[in-house]
PDB file of C-alpha atoms in Angstrom:
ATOM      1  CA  UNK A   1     105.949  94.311  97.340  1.00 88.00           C
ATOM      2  CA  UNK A   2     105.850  93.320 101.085  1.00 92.00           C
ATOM      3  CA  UNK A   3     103.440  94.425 103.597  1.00 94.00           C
ATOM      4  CA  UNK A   4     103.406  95.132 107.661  1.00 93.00           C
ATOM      5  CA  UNK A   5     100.533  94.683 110.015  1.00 93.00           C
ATOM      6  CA  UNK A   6     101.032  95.653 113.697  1.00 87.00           C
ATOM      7  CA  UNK A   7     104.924  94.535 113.464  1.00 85.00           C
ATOM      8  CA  UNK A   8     103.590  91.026 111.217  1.00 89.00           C
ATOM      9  CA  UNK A   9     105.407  90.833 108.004  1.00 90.00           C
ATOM     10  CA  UNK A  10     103.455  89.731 105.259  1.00 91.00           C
ATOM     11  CA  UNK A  11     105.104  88.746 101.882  1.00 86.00           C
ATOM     12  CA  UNK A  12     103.934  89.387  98.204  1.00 71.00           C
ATOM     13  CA  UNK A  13     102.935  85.986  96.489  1.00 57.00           C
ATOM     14  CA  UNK A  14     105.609  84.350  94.299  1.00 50.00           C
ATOM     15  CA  UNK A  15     104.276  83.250  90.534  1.00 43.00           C
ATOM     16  CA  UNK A  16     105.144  79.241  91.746  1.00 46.00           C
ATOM     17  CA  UNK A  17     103.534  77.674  94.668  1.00 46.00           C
ATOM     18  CA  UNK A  18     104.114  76.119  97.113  1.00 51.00           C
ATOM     19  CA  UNK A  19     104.412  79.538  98.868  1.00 51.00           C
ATOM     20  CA  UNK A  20     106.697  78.359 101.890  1.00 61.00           C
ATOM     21  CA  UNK A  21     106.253  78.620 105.491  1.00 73.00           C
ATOM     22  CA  UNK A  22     105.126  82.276 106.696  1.00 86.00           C
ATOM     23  CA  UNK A  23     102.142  85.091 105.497  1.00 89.00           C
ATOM     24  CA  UNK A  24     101.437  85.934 101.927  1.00 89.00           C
ATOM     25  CA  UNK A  25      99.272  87.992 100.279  1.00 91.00           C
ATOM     26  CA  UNK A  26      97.169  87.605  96.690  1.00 91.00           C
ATOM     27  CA  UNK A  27      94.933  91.075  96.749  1.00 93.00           C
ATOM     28  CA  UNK A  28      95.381  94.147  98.287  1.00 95.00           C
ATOM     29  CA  UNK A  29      91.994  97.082  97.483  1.00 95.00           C
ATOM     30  CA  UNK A  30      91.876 100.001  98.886  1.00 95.00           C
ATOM     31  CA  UNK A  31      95.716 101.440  99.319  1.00 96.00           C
ATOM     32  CA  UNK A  32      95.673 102.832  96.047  1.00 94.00           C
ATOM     33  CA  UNK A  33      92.844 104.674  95.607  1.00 92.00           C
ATOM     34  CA  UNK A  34      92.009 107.854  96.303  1.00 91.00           C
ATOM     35  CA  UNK A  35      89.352 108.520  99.518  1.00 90.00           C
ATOM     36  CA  UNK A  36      85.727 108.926  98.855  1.00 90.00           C
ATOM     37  CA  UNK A  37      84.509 112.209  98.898  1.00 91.00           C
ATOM     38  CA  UNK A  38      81.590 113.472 101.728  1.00 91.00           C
ATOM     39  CA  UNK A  39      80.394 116.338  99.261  1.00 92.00           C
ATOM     40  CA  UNK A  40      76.938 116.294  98.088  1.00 93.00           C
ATOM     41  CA  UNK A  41      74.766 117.795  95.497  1.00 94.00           C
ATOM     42  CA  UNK A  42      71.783 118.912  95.766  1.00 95.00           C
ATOM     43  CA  UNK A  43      69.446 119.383  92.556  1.00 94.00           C
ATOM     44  CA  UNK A  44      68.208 123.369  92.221  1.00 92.00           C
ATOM     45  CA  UNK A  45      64.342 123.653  91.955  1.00 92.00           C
ATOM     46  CA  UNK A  46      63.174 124.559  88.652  1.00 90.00           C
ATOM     47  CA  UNK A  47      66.766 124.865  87.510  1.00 93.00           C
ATOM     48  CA  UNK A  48      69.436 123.213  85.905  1.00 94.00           C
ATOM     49  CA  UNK A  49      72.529 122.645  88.263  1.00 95.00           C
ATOM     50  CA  UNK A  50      72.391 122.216  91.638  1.00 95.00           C
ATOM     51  CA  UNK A  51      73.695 123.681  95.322  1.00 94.00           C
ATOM     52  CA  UNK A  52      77.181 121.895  96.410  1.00 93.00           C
ATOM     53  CA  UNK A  53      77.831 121.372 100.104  1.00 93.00           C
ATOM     54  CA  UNK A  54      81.695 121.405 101.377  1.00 93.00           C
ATOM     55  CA  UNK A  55      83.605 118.206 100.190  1.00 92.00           C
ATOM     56  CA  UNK A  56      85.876 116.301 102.291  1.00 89.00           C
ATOM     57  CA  UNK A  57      87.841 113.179 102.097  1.00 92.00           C
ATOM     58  CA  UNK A  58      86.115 110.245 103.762  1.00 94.00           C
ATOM     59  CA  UNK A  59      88.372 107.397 105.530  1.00 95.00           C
ATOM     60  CA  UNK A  60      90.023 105.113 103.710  1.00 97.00           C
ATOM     61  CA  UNK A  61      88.633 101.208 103.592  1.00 96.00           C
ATOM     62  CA  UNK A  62      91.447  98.492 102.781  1.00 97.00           C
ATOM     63  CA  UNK A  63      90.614  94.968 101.979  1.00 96.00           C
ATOM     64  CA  UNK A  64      93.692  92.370 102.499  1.00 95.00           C
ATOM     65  CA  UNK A  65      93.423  88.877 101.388  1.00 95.00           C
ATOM     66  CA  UNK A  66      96.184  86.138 101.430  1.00 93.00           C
ATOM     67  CA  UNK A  67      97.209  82.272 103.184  1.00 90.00           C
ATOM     68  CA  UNK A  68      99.281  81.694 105.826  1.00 90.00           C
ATOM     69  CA  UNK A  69     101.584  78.287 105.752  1.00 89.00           C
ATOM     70  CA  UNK A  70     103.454  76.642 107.990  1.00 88.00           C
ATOM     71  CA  UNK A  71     105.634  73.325 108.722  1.00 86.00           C
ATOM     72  CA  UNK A  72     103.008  71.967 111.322  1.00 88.00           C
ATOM     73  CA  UNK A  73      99.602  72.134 112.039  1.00 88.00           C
ATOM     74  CA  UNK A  74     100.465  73.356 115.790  1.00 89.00           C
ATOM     75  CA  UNK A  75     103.022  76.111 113.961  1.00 89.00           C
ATOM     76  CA  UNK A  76      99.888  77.055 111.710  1.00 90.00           C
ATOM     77  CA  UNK A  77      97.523  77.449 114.159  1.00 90.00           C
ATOM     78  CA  UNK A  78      99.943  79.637 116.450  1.00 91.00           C
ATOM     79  CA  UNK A  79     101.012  81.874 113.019  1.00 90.00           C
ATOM     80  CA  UNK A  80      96.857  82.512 112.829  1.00 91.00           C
ATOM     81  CA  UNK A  81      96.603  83.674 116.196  1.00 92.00           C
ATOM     82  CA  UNK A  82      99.599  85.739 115.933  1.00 91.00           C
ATOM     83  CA  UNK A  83      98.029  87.550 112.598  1.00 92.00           C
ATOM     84  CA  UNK A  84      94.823  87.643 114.123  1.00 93.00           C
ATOM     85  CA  UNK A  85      96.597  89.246 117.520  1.00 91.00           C
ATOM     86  CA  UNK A  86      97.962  91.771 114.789  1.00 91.00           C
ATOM     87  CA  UNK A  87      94.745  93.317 113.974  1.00 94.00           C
ATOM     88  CA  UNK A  88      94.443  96.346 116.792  1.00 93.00           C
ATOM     89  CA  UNK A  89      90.216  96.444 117.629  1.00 95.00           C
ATOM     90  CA  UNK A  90      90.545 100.045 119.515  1.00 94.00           C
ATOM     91  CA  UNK A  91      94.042 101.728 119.407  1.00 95.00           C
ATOM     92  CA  UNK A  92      96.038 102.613 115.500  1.00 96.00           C
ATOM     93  CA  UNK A  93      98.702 100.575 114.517  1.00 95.00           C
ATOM     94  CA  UNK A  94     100.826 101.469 111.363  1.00 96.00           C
ATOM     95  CA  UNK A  95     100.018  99.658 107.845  1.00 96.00           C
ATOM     96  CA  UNK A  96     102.752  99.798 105.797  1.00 96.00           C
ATOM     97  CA  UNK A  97     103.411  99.121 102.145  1.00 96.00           C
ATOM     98  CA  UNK A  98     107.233  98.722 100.964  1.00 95.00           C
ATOM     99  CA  UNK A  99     107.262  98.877  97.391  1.00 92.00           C
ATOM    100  CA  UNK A 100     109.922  99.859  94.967  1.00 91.00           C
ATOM    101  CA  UNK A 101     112.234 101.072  97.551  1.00 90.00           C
ATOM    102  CA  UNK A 102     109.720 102.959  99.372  1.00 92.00           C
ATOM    103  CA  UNK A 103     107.747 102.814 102.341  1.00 95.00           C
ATOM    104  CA  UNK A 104     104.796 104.207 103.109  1.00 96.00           C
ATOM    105  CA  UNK A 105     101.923 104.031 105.790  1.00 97.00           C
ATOM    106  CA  UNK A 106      98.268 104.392 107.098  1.00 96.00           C
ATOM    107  CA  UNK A 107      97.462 104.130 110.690  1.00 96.00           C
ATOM    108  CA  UNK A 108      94.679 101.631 110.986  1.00 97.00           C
ATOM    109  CA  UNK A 109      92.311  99.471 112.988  1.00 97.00           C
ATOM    110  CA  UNK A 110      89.794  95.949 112.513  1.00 96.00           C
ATOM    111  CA  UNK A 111      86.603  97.041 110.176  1.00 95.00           C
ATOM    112  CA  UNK A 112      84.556  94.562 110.766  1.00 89.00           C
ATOM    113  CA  UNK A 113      85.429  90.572 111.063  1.00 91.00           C
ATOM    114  CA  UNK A 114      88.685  88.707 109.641  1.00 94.00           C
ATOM    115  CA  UNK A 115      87.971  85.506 108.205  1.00 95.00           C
ATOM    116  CA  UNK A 116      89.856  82.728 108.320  1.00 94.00           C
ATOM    117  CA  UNK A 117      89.596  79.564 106.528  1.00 92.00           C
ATOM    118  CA  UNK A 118      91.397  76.521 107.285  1.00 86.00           C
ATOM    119  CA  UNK A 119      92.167  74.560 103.709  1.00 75.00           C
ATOM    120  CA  UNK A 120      92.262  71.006 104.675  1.00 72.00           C
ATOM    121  CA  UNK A 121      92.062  69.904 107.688  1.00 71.00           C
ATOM    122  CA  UNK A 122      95.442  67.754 107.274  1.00 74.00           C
ATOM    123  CA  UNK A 123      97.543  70.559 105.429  1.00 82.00           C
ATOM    124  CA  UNK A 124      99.722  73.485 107.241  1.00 89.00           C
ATOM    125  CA  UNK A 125      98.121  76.111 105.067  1.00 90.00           C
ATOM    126  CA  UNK A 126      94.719  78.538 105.660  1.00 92.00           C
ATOM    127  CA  UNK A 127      93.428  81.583 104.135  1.00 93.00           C
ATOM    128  CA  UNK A 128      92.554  84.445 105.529  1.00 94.00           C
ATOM    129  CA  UNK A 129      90.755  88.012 104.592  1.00 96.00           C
ATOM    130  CA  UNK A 130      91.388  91.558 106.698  1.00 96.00           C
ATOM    131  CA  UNK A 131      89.292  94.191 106.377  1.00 97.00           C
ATOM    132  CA  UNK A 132      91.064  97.672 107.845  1.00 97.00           C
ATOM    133  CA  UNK A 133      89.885 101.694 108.208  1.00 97.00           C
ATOM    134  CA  UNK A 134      92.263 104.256 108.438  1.00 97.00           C
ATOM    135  CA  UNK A 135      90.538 107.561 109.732  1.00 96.00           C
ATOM    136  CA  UNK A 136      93.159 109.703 108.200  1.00 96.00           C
ATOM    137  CA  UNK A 137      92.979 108.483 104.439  1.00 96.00           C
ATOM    138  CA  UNK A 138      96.087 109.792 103.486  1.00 96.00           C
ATOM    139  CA  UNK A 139      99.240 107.625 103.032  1.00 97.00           C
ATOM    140  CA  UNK A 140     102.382 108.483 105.033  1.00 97.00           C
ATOM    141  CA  UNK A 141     106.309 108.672 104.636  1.00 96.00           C
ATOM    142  CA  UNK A 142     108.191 105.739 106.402  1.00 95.00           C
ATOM    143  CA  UNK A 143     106.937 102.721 108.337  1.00 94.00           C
ATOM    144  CA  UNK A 144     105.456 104.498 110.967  1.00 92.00           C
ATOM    145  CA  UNK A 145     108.538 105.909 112.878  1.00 87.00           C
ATOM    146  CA  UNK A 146     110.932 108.174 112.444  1.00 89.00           C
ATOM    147  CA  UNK A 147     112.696 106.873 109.663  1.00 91.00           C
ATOM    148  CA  UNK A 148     109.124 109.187 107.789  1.00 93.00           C
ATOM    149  CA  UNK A 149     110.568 112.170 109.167  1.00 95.00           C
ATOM    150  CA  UNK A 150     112.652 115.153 107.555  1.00 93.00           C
ATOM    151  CA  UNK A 151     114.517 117.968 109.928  1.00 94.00           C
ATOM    152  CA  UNK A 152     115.608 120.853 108.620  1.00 94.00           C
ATOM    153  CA  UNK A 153     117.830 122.521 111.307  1.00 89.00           C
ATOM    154  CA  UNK A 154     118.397 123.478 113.851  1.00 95.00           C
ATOM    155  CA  UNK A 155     118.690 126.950 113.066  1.00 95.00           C
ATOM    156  CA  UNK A 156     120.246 129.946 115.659  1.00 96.00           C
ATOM    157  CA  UNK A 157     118.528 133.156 115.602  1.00 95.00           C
ATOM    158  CA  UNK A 158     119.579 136.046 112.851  1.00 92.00           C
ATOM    159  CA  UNK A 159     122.761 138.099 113.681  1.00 82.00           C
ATOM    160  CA  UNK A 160     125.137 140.003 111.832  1.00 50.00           C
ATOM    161  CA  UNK A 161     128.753 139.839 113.484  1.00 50.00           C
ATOM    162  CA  UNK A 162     132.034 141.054 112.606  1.00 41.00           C
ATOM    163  CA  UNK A 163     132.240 144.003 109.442  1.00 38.00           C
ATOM    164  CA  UNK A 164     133.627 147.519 109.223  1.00 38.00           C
ATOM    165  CA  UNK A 165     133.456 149.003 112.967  1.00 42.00           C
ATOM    166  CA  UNK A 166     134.668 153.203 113.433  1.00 41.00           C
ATOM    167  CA  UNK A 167     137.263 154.492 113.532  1.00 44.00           C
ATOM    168  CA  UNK A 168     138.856 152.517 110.982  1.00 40.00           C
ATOM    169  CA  UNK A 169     142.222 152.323 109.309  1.00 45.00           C
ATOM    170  CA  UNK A 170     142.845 151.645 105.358  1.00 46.00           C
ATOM    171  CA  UNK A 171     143.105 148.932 104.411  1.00 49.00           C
ATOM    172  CA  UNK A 172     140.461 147.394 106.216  1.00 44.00           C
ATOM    173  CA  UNK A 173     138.766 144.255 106.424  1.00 47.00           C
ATOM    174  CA  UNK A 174     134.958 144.074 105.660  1.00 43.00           C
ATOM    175  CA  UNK A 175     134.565 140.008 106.394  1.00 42.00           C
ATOM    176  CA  UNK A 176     131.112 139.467 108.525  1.00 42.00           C
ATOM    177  CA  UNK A 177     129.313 136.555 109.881  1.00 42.00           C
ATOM    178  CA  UNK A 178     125.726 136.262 108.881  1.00 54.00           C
ATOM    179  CA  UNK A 179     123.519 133.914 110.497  1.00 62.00           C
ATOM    180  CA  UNK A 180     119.635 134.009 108.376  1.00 80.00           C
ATOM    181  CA  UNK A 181     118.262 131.741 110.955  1.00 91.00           C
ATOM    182  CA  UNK A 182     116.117 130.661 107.586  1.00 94.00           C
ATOM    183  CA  UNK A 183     114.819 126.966 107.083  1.00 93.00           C
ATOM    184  CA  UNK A 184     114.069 126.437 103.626  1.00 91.00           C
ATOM    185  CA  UNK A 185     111.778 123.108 102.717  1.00 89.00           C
ATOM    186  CA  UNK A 186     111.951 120.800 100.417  1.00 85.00           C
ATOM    187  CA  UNK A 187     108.554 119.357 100.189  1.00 87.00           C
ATOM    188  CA  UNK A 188     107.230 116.137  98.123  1.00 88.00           C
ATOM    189  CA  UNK A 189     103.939 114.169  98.037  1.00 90.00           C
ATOM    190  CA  UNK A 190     100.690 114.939  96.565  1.00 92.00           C
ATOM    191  CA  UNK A 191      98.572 115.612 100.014  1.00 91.00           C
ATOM    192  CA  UNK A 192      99.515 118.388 102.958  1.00 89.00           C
ATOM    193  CA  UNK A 193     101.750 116.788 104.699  1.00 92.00           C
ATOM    194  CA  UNK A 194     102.796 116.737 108.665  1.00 94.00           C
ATOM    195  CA  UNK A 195     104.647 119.768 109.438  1.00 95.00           C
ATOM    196  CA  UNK A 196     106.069 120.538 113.351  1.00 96.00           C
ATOM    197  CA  UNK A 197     108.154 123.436 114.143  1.00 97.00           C
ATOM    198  CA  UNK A 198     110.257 123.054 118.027  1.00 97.00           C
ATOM    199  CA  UNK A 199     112.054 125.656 119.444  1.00 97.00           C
ATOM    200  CA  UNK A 200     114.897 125.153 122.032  1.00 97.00           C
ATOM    201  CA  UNK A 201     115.752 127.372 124.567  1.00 92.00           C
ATOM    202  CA  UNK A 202     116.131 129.788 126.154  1.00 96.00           C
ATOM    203  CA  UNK A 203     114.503 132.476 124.521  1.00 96.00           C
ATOM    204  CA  UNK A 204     111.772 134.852 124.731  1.00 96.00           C
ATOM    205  CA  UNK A 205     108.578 135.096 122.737  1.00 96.00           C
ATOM    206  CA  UNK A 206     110.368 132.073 119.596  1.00 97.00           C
ATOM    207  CA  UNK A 207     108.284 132.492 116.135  1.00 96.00           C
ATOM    208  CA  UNK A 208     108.304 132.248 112.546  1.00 96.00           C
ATOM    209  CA  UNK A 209     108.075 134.907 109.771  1.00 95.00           C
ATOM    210  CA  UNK A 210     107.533 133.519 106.025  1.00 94.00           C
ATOM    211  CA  UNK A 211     109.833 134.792 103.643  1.00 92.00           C
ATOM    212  CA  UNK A 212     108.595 136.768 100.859  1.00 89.00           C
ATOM    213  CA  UNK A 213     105.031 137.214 102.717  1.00 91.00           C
ATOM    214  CA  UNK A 214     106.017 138.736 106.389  1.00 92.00           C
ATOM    215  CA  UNK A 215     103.436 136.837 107.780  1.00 93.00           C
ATOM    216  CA  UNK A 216     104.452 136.072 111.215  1.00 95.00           C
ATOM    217  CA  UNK A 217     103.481 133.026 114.031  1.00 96.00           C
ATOM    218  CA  UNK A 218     105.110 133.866 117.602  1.00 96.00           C
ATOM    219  CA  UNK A 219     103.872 132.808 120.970  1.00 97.00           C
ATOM    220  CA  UNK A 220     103.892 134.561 124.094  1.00 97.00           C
ATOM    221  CA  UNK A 221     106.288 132.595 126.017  1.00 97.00           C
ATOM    222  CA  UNK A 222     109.402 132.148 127.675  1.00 97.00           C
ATOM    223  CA  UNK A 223     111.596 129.393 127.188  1.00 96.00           C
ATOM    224  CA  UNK A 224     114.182 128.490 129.331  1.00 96.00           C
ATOM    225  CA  UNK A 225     117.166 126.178 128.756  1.00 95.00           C
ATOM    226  CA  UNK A 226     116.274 122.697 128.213  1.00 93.00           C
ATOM    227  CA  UNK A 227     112.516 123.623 127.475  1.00 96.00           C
ATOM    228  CA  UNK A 228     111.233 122.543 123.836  1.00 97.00           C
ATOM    229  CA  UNK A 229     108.020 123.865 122.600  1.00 97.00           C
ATOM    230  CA  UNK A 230     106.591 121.937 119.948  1.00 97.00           C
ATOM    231  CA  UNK A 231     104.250 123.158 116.971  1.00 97.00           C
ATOM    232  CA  UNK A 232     102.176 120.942 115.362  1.00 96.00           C
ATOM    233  CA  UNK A 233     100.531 123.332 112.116  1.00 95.00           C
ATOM    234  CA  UNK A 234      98.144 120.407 110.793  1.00 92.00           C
ATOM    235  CA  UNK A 235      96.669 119.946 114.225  1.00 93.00           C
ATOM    236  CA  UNK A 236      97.704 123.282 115.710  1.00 95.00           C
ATOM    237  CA  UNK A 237      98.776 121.989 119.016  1.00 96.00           C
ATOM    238  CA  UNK A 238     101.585 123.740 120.951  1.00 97.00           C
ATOM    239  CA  UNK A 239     102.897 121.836 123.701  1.00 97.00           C
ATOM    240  CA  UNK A 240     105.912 123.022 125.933  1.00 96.00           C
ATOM    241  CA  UNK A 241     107.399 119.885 127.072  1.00 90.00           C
ATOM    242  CA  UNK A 242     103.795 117.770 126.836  1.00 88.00           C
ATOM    243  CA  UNK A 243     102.059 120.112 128.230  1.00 95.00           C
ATOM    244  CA  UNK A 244      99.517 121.972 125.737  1.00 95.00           C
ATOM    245  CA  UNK A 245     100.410 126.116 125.716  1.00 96.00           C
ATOM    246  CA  UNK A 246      98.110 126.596 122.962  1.00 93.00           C
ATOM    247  CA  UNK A 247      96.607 130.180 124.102  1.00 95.00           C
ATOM    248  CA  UNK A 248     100.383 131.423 123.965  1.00 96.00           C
ATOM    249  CA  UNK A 249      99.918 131.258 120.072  1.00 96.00           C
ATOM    250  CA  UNK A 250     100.041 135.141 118.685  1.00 95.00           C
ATOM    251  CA  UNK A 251      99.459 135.993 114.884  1.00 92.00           C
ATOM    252  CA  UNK A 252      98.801 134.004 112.121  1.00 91.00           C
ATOM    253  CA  UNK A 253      99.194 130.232 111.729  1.00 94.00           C
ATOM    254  CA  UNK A 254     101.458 129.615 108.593  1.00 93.00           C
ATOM    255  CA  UNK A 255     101.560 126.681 105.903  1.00 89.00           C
ATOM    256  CA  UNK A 256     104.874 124.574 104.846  1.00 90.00           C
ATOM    257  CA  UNK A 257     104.993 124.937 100.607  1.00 88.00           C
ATOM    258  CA  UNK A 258     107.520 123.651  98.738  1.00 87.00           C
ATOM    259  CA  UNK A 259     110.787 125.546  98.428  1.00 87.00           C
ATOM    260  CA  UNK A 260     109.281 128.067 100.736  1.00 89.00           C
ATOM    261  CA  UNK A 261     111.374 129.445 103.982  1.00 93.00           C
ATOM    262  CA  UNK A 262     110.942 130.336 107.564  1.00 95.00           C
ATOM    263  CA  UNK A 263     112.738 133.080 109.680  1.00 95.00           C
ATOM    264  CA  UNK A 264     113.772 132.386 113.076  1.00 96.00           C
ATOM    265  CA  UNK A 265     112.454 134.823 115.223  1.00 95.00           C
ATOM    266  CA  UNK A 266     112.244 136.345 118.925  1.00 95.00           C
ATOM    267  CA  UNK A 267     112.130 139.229 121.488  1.00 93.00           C
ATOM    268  CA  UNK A 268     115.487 138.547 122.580  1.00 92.00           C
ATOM    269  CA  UNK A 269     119.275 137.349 120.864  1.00 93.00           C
ATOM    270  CA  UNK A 270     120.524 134.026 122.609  1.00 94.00           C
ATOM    271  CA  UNK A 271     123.184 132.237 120.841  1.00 94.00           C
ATOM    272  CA  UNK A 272     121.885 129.152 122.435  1.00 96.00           C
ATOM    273  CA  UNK A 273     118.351 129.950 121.238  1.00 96.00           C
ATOM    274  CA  UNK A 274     117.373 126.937 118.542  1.00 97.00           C
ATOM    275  CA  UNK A 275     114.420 126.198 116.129  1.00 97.00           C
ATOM    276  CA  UNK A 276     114.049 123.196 113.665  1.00 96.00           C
ATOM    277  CA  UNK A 277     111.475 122.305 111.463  1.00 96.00           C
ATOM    278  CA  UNK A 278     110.173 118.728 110.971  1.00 95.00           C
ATOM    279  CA  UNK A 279     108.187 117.640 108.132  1.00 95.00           C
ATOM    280  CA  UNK A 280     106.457 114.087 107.082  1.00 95.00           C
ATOM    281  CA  UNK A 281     105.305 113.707 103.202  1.00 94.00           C
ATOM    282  CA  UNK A 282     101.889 112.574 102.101  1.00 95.00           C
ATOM    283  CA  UNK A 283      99.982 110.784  99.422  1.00 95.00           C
ATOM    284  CA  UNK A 284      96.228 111.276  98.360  1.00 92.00           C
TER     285      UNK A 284
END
């Protein structure tokens, strides 16, 4: 198992020591357990049981602790600084965990103070211990890039071409192009995940219809070539190149499930018309 903190790599301990020049870890809390819970209970009055308020998950509180060696005292007290540089105080960097093949990641910031303690003042080595929040407890696909990301698409709009046309002459062809302009998904992870829908134009009024349900997500727009409006369904922003267009939304907001499928859809049929669905998995 190896670990990433704001683009510092930090290595699993080996069973033999001496560890070797760079950052290794001994304990990691926090990454796999599940979020706390804000629910509450409250005890009924002269009854047995009790009123429950909604529950949510809380953040998620991860506790790192591990030395850091190096050839030199000056190289040791430089690798410090550059671990404690790591630790972002205000913005979110990406926390990731690559283990057994796969990576996986919380965005994070400083909770509270690192410590650091120097070993012996004549050896190359120190300890240290990190204490992180991640506001969104759940754990992500991929290190915090793309390389988490799924597309399914692009997809043209629906149209039938080709087929039996009158008059007609035995024996005659009845071959026809179909496009579905249908995404299906192929969903994994054990939390809702991040799911964005874009549609390229140009075309007029783009949406989504699910498949099997009919319920349908357009928005009132026009789209010209090059535009992309982007649709963000866990935090239901629409933005047309940046730009939020969220009161352009129409109907009903719709929710990625596995093996389920979207229909392109439109007020108008242009060949060039596009829409591709992006989805990032996600772990309780």
């Amino acid at each position: 198992m190896n670990l990433s903190l704001g683009g510092v790599s930090i290595t699993g301990t080996p069973s033999a020591v001496p560890y070797g020049a760079g950052y290794w870890f001994t304990s990691l809390s926090g990454w796999w357990d599940a979020a706390e819970s804000t629910g509450q209970t409250t005890q009924f009055l002269l009854a047995d049981g009790g009123w429950v308020d909604r529950g949510f998950r809380a953040f998620r509180q991860i506790e790192l602790t591990g030395h850091v060696e190096a050839e030199s005292r000056p190289e040791l007290r430089d690798a410090i600084e550059r671990l404690m540089a790591s630790i972002p105080v205000d913005s979110l960097v990406p926390f990731v965990v690559y283990e057994d093949g796969l990576a996986r990641h919380c965005m994070v910031r400083m909770s509270g103070g690192p410590k650091v303690t120097w070993d012996n003042g004549t050896l190359p080595i120190a300890s240290w211990n990190i204490s992180l929040v991640a506001p969104d407890p759940r754990k992500l696909a991929g290190s915090g890039g793309e390389d988490g990301w799924r597309t399914f698409g692009p997809v043209p709009l629906p149209q039938t071409t080709g087929g039996l046309t009158f008059p007609f002459s035995l024996p005659a062809p009845i071959a026809a192009v179909t496009s579905s302009g249908q995404v299906s998904l192929q969903l994994g992870g054990t939390a809702q995940g991040n799911t964005v829908i874009e549609f390229a134009g140009p075309v007029l009024n783009p949406g989504v219809r699910e498949v099997g349900t009919g319920k349908p997500l357009w928005f009132d727009i026009e789209l010209t070539a090059g535009q992309v409006l982007s649709v963000d369904l866990r935090t239901r922003s629409v933005l047309l190149n940046g730009v939020s267009r969220r009161g352009t939304r129409r109907g009903q907001w719709v929710t990625p499930i596995n093996d389920g499928a979207w229909e392109f859809t439109a007020s108008n049929y242009d060949p060039a018309a596009r829409m591709s669905v992006r989805t990032q998995e996600a772990w309780i």
